[in-house]
XYZ file of C-alpha atoms in Angstrom:
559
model
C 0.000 0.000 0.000
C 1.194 3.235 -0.772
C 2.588 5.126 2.154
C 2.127 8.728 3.162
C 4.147 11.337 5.631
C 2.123 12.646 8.563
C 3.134 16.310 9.904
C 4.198 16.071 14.084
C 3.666 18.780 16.199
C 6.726 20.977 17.717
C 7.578 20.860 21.109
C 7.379 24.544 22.014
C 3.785 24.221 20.568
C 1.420 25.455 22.465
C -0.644 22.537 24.756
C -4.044 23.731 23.570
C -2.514 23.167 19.428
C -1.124 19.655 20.909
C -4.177 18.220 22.257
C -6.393 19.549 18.991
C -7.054 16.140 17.466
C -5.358 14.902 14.525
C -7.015 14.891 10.487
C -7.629 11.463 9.075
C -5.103 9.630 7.032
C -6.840 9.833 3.205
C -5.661 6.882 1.769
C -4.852 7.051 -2.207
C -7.233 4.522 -4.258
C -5.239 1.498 -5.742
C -5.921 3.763 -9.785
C -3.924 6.682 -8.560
C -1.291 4.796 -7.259
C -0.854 3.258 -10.447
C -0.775 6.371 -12.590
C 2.200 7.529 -10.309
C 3.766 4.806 -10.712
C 3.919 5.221 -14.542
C 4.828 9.023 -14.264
C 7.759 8.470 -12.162
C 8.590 5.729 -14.629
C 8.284 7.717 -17.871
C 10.176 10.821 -15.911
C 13.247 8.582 -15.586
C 13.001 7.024 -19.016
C 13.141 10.735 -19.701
C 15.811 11.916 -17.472
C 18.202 9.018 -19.500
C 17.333 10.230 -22.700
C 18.359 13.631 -22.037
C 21.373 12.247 -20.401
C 22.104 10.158 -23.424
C 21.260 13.946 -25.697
C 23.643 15.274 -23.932
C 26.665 13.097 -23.775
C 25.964 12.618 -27.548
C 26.411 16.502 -27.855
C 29.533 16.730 -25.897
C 30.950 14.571 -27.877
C 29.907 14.977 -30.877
C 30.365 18.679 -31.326
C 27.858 19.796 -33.353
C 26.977 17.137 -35.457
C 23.082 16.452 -33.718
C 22.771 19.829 -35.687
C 24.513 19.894 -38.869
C 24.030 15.924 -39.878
C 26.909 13.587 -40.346
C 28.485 10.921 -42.960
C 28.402 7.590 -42.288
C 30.745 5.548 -44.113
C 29.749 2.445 -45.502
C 32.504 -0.337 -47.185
C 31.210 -1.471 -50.525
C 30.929 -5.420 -50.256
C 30.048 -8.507 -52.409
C 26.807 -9.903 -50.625
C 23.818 -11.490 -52.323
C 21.253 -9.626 -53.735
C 17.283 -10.816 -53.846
C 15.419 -7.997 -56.271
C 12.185 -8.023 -54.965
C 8.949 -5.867 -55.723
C 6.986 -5.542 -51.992
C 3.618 -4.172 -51.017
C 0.469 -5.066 -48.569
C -3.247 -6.940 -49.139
C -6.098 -8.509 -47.368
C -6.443 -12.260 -47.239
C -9.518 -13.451 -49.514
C -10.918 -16.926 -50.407
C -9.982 -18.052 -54.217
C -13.827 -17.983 -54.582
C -16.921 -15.997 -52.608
C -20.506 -16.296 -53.190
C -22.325 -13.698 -51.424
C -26.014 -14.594 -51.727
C -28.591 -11.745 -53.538
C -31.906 -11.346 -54.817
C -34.354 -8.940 -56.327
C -37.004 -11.312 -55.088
C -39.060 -11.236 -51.727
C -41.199 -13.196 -49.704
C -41.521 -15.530 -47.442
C -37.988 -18.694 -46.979
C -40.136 -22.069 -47.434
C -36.868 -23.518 -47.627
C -33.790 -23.371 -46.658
C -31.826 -26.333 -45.951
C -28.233 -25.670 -45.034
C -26.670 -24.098 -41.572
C -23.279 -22.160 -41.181
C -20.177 -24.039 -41.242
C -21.320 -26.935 -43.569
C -20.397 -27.413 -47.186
C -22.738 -26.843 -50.078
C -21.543 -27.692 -53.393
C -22.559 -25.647 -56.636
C -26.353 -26.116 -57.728
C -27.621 -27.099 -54.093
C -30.661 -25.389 -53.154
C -30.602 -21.943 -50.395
C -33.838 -20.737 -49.868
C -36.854 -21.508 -52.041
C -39.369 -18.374 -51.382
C -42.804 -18.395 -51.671
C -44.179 -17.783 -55.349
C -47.675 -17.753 -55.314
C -47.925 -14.430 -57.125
C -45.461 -15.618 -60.016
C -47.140 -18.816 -60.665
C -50.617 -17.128 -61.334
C -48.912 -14.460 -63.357
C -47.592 -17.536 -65.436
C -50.599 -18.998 -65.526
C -52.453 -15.868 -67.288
C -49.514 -15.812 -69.480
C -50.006 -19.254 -71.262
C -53.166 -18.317 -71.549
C -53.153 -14.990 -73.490
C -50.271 -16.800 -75.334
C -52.871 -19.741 -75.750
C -55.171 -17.103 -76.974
C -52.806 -14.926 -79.478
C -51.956 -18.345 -81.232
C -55.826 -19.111 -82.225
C -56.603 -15.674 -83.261
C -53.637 -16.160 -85.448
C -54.426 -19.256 -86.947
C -57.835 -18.358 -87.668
C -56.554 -15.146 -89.682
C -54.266 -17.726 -90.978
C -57.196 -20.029 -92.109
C -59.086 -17.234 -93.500
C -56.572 -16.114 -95.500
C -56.617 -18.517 -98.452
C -60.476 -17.386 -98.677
C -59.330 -13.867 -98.646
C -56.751 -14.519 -101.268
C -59.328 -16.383 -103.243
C -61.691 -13.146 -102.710
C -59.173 -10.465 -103.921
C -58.107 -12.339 -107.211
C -60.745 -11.849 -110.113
C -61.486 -14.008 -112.636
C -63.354 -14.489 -115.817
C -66.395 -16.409 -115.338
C -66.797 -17.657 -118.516
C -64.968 -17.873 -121.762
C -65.603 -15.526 -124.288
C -65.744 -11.632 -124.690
C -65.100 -8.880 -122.331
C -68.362 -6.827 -123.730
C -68.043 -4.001 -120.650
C -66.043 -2.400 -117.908
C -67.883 -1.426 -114.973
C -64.860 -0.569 -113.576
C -61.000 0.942 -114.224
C -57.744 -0.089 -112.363
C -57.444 1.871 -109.135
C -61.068 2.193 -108.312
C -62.539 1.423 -104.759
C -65.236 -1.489 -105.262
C -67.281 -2.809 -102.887
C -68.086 -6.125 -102.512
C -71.541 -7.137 -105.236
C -70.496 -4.675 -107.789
C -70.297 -5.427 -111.200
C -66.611 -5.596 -112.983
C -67.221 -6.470 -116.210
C -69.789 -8.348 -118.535
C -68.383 -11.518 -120.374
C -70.330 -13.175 -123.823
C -69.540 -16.197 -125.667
C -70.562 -15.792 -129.263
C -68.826 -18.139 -130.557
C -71.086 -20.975 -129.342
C -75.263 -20.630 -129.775
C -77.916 -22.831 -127.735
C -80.936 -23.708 -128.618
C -83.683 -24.525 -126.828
C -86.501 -26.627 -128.634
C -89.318 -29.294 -127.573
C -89.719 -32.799 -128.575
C -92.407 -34.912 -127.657
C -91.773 -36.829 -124.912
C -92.087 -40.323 -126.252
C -89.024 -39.306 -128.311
C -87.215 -37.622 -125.298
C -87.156 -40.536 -123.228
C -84.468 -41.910 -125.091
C -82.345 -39.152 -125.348
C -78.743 -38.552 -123.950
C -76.914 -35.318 -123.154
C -73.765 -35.448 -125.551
C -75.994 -37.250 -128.410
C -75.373 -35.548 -132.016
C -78.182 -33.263 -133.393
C -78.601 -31.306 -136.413
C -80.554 -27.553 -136.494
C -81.840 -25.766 -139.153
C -81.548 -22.184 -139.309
C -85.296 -20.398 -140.030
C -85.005 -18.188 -142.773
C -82.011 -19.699 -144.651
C -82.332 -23.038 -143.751
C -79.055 -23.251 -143.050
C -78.435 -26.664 -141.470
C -75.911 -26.863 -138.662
C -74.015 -30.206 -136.535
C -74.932 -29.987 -132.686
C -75.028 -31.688 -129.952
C -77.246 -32.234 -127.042
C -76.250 -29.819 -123.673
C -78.976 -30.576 -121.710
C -82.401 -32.147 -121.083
C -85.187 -30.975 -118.756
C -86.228 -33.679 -116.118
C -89.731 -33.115 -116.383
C -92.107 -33.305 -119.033
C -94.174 -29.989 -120.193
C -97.551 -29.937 -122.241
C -96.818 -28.203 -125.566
C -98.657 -27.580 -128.916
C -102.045 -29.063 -129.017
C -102.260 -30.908 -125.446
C -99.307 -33.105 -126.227
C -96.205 -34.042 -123.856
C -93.028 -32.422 -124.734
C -89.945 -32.469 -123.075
C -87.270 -29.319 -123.643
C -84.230 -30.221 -125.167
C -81.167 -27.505 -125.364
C -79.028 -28.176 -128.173
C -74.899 -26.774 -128.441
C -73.676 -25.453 -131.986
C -71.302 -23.498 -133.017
C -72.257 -20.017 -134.452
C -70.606 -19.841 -137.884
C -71.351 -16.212 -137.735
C -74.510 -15.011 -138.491
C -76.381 -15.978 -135.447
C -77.994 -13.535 -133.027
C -79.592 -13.737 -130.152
C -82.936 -13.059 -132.557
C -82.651 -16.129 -134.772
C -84.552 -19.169 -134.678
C -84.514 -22.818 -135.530
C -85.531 -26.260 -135.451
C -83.971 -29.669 -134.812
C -84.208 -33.222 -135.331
C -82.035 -35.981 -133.330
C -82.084 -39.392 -135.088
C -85.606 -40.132 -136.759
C -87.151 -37.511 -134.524
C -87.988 -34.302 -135.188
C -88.840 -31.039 -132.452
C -92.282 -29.938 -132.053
C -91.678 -26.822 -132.860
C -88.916 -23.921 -133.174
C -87.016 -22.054 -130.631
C -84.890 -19.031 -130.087
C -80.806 -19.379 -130.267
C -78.502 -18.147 -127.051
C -75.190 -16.670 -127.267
C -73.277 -19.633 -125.221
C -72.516 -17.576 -122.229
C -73.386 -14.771 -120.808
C -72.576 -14.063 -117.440
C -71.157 -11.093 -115.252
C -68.364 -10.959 -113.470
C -69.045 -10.156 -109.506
C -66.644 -8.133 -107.069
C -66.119 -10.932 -103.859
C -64.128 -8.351 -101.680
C -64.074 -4.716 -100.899
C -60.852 -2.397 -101.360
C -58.577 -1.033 -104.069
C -58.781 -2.669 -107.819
C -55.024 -2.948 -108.000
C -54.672 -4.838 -111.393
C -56.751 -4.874 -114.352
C -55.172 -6.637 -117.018
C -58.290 -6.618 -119.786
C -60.142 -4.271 -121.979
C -63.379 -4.279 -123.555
C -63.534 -6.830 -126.639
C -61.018 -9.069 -125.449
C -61.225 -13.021 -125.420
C -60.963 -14.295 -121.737
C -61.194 -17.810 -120.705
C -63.080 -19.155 -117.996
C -61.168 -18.666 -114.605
C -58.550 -16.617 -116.461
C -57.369 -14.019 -113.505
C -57.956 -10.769 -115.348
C -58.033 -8.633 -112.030
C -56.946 -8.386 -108.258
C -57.609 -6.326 -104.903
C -54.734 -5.100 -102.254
C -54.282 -7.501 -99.443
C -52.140 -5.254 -97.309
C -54.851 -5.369 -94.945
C -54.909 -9.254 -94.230
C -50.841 -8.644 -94.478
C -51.350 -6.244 -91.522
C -53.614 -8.279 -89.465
C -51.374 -11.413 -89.724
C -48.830 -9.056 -88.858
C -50.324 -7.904 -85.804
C -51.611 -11.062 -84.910
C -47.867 -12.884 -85.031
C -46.740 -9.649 -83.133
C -48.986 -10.369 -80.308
C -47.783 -14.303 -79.991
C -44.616 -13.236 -79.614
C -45.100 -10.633 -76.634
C -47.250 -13.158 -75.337
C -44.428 -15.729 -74.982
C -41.900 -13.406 -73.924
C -44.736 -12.331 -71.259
C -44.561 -15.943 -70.364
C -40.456 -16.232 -70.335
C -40.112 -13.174 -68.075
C -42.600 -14.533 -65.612
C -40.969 -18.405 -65.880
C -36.917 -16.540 -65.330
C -38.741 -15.049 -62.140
C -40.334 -17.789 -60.602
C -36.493 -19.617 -61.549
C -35.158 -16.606 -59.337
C -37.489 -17.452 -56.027
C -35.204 -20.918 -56.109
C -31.765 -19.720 -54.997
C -28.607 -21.990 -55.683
C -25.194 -21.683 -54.863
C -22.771 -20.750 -57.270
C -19.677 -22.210 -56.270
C -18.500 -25.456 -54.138
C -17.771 -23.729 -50.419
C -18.397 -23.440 -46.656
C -21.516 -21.392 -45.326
C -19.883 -18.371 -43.522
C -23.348 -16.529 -42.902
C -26.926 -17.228 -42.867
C -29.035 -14.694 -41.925
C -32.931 -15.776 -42.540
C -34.671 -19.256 -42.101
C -38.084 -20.972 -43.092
C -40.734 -18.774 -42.240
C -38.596 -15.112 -41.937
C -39.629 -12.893 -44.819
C -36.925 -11.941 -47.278
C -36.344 -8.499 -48.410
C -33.201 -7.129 -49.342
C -34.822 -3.810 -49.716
C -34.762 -3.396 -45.967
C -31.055 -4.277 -45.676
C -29.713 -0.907 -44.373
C -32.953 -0.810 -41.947
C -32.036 -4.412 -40.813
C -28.400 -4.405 -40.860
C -28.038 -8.044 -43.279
C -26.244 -7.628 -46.250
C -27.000 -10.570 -47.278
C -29.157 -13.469 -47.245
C -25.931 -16.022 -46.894
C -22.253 -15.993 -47.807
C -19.806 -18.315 -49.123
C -16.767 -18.989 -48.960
C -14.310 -21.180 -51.264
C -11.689 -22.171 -48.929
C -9.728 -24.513 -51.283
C -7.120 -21.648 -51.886
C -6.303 -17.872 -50.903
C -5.401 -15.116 -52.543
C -4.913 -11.351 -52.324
C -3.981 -8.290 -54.535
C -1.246 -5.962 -53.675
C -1.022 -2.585 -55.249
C 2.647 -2.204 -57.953
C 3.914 1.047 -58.666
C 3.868 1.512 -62.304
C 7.902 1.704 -62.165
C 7.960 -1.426 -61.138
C 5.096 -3.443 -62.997
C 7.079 -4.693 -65.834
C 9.270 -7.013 -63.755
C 6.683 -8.722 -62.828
C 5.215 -11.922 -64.158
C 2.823 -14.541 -63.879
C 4.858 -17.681 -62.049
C 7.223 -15.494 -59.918
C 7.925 -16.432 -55.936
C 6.465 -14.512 -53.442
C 7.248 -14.505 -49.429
C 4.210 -13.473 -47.390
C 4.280 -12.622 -43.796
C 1.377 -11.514 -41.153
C 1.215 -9.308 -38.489
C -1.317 -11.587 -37.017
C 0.866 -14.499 -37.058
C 4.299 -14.006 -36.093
C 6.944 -15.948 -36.481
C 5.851 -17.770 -39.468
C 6.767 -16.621 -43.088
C 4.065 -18.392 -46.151
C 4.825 -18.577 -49.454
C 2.863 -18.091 -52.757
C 3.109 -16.912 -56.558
C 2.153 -14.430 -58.896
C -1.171 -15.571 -60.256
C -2.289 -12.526 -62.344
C -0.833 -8.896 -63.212
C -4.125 -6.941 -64.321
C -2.903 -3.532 -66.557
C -6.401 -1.596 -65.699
C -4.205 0.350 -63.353
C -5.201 3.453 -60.964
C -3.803 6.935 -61.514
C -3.399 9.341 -58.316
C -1.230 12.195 -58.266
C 0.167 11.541 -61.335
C 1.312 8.121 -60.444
C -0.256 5.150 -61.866
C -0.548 1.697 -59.149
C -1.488 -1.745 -60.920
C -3.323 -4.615 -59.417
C -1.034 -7.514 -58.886
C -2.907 -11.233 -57.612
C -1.172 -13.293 -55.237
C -2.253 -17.069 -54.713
C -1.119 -18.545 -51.414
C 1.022 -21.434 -51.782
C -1.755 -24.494 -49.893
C -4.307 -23.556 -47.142
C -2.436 -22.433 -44.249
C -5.270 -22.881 -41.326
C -3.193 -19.308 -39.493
C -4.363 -17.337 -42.770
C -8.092 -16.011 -42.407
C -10.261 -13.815 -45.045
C -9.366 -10.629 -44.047
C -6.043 -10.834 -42.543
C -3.923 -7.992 -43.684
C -0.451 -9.780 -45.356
C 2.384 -8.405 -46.525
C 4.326 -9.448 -49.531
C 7.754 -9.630 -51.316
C 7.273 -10.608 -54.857
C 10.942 -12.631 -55.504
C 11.744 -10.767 -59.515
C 15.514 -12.004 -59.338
C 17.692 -13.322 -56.911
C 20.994 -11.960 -58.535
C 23.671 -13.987 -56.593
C 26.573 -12.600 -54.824
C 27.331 -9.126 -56.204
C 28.730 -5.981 -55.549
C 26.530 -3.640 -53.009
C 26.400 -0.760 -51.253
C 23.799 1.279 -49.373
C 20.755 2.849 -51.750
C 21.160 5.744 -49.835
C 24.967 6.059 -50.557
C 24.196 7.238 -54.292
C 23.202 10.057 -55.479
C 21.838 11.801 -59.518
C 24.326 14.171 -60.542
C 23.171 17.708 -62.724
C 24.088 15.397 -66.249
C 22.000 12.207 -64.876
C 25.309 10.038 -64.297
C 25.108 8.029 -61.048
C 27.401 9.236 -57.957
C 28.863 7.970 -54.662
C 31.022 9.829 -52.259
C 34.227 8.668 -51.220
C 36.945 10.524 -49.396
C 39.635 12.394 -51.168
C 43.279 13.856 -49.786
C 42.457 14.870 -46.626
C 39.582 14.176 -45.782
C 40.524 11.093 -43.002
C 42.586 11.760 -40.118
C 45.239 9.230 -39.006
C 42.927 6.608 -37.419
C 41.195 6.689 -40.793
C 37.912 8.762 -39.333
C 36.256 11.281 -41.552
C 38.094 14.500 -40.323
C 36.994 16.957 -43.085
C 33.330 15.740 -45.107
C 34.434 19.081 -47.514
C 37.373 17.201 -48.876
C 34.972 14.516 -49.851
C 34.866 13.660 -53.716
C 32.172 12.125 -55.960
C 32.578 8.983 -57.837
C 30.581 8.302 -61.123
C 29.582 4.524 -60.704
C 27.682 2.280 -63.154
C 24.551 0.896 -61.560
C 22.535 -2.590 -61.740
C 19.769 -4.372 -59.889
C 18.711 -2.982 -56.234
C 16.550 -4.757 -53.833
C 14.581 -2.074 -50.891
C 18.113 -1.715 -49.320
C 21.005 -2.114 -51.734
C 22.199 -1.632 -54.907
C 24.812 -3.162 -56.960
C 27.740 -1.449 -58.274
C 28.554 -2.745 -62.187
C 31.815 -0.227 -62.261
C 33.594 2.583 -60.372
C 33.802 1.045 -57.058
C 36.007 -1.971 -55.625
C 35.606 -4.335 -53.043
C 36.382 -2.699 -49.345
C 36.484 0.873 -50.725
C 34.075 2.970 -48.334
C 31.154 5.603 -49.338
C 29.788 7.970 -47.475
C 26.193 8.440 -46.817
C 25.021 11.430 -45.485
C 22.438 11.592 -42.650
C 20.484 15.070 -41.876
C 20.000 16.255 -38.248
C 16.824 15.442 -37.741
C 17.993 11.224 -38.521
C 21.148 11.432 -36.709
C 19.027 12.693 -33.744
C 16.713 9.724 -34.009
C 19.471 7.645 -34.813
C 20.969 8.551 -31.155
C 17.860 8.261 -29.669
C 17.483 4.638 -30.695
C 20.834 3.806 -29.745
């Protein structure tokens, strides 16, 4: 216990100041005997410095003020070039779980520490919204593709509708209509009338009829001129008619051709076989029929004129279709959205099953079955992320290269790592990429270099801070002295300072640093420390390095 001095009273006191009674001892508490403790220990450590100051100063003169040479023999020693700088520990591989998607964790089977392998399901998180949204899908798709195919079915009919064609072989007596015009659907186009070929309609009694046969040769005679002309039967009437005097007849239309003269006014009579008609009848030009408009729209193509010969079905004409073009258009448009509709909604309900990406050990989980996941809230909550990963099968780390030093290194090279965290142990690794997307600050320009760590050292943890020494060259046994020790003269040669005629007393001390001289030298590989001397220097001859005040006095005060 600390102890503390107690004032007695003087004999010639006076009684009355004798008998008063004495103040209570105040003890010190146990924390302020401690921090006197440490003053009067950092007082002395004090007190020897300035001792050690100022024994320096006596006998140094003034050299804790001007700076001093320190001489330095140039030696062979060997030389390891080496490029050094500082990183964090990191796993080869890390998976750090995210998603866009929330809801509630119906699944998740896997805990921290165990090992999950790549594919192996998370979390699965409740869909129910997705899944309905992909059921609506397949059905507008469902719907898109009929509308489609019944466009698609009435298309031919359409086609069929916008192509015109002759209905009948013969003449082209009239144009109703001109190429360009809008026609509706019923109207006329043009009038068609086969005179080449005239019918004739005339009855034979019935008797006679009966054995008659469409096809069966017949000859007419023209009224008038009597002109007798070959035909042949087109057609009989299936039912019997009373003609001429009360008697049966049966109408019989006979085909012949019109050598010319025949009208739609002339008239005949005919006899097939033995038989011969009741009576005369009028000739028909062999067609005459009118061709009818089947769609509505533009008359795009006419290719006939009045008076020209057309046969039956002969295309002569044709409306635009750029409307059933658009409409098929539209409708093929509206599949596709449809099924990419039902591909966006399928890659979402894909993203409510979360899978690892890489072979690792769980490092974090942070929800279960039955938490709701939202990443949204993740700076309310304080979780980053739903899980993490770590691939543990090798470490790495990047360390930051000066840009005049990137070009000696390589992919392959040796590197020596060491650890604040652990001491005592040195780990090895190599150069495993040199990335050139380097970083410019202040005009200097830093490239990322990756280091992979030699094994799995169980002392190295993510996130250890590691320094390295990236082994460029390990140059043998050269000739070395201090990096310090040399210096860029005005015309960019390389100098070292070495004494001159009197410059060393008689013990060989540096007596006068004026008398000092510099030395061009040729220069090769350094390492942090040294530097190797090509030419200008031999073995044992000394430099001189000079050291400002300000180091000399920190030199003494770590000596």
């Amino acid at each position: 216990m600390e102890s503390t001095d107690l004032k007695q009273p003087s004999p010639d006191a006076p009684a009355q100041e004798s008998a008063a009674p004495a103040k209570p001892v105040k003890v010190p508490k146990p924390r302020k005997k401690r921090k006197w403790l440490k003053r009067a220990i950092a007082l002395v450590v004090l007190a020897a410095v300035i001792l050690v100051l100022l024994r320096a100063c006596s006998g140094g003169g003034t050299a804790l003020t001007s700076g001093v040479y320190l001489p330095t023999p140039a030696s062979v020693q060997d030389l390891v070039v080496s490029v050094s700088g500082t990183g964090a520990i990191e796993p080869i591989h890390s998976y750090k779980v995210t998603t866009l998607v929330k809801g509630e964790v119906l699944e998740a089977p896997f805990e921290e520490g165990q090992t999950v392998h790549k594919g192996d399901l998370l979390f699965r998180i409740d869909a129910t919204d997705v899944e309905t949204s992909i059921q609506q899908a397949q059905l507008s798709l469902e719907s898109a593709q009929l509308s489609y195919q019944q466009l698609l079915n009435n298309q031919e009919d359409s086609h069929k509708n916008a192509t015109v064609k002759a209905t009948a072989t013969g003449v082209i007596t009239e144009l109703y209509v001109d190429e360009g015009d809008m026609v509706s659907a019923g109207a006329p186009i043009a009038d068609i009338l086969d005179r080449d070929n005239m019918k004739l309609k005339v009855p034979f009694h019935a008797a006679d009829a009966a054995g008659f046969y469409v096809g069966q040769s017949a000859s007419v005679t023209v009224d008038g001129t009597l002109e007798t002309l070959p035909g042949t039967i087109d057609a009989i009437a299936a039912t019997d008619s009373v003609g001429p005097g009360g008697t049966l007849v049966r109408e019989i239309t006979i085909l012949v051709r019109n050598p010319g003269a025949l009208t739609d006014t002339s008239m005949g009579t005919a006899s097939i076989g033995a038989a011969s008609s009741a009576s005369s009848g009028t000739f028909a030009y062999g067609e005459q029929k009118q061709v009818i408009a089947k769609a509505s729209g533009e008359l795009i193509s006419l290719t006939v004129k009045e008076g020209d010969r057309v046969t039956e079905d002969q295309v002569i004409g044709g409306f635009d279709e750029t409307d059933m073009d658009t409409q098929l258009e539209s409708a093929a448009l509206q599949i596709r959205n449809a099924e990419l509709t039902l591909k966006n909604a399928q890659d979402r309900l894909e993203d409510y099953s979360i899978t690892s990406t890489i072979d690792g050990t769980v490092i974090e989980k942070n929800y279960d079955v039955g938490d709701t996941l939202d990443t949204s809230t993740a700076s309310a909550t304080g979780i980053a992320y739903p899980a993490v990963i770590y691939d543990m099968s090798a470490l790495t780390f990047d360390i930051s290269v000066n840009e005049l030093d990137i070009n000696k290194i390589q992919v392959g090279q040796q590197v020596e790592i060491t650890a604040d965290a652990v001491e005592g142990q040195t780990f090895t690794g190599v150069v495993d990429k040199v990335n050139i997307n380097g970083t410019t600050t202040s005009g200097s320009t830093n490239y990322p270099v990756t280091v992979l760590v030699d094994g799995t050292p169980e002392a190295l943890k993510p996130g250890m801070n590691v320094s390295a020494k990236i082994i460029v060259e390990d140059a043998g046994s050269v000739l070395c002295v201090p990096v310090e020790a040399v210096s860029r003269g005005a015309d960019g040669t390389s100098l070292v300072k070495v004494a001159g005629e009197g410059a060393l007393d008689e013990k060989g001390n540096l007596a006068d640093p004026s008398r000092l001289e510099d030395r061009e030298v040729t220069l090769g590989r350094s390492d942090e420390s040294y530097i190797e001397i090509l030419s200008g220097l031999e073995e044992g001859e000394v430099v001189y390095t000079y050291q400002s005040a300000g180091s000399n006095f920190m030199a003494v005060m770590m000596g």
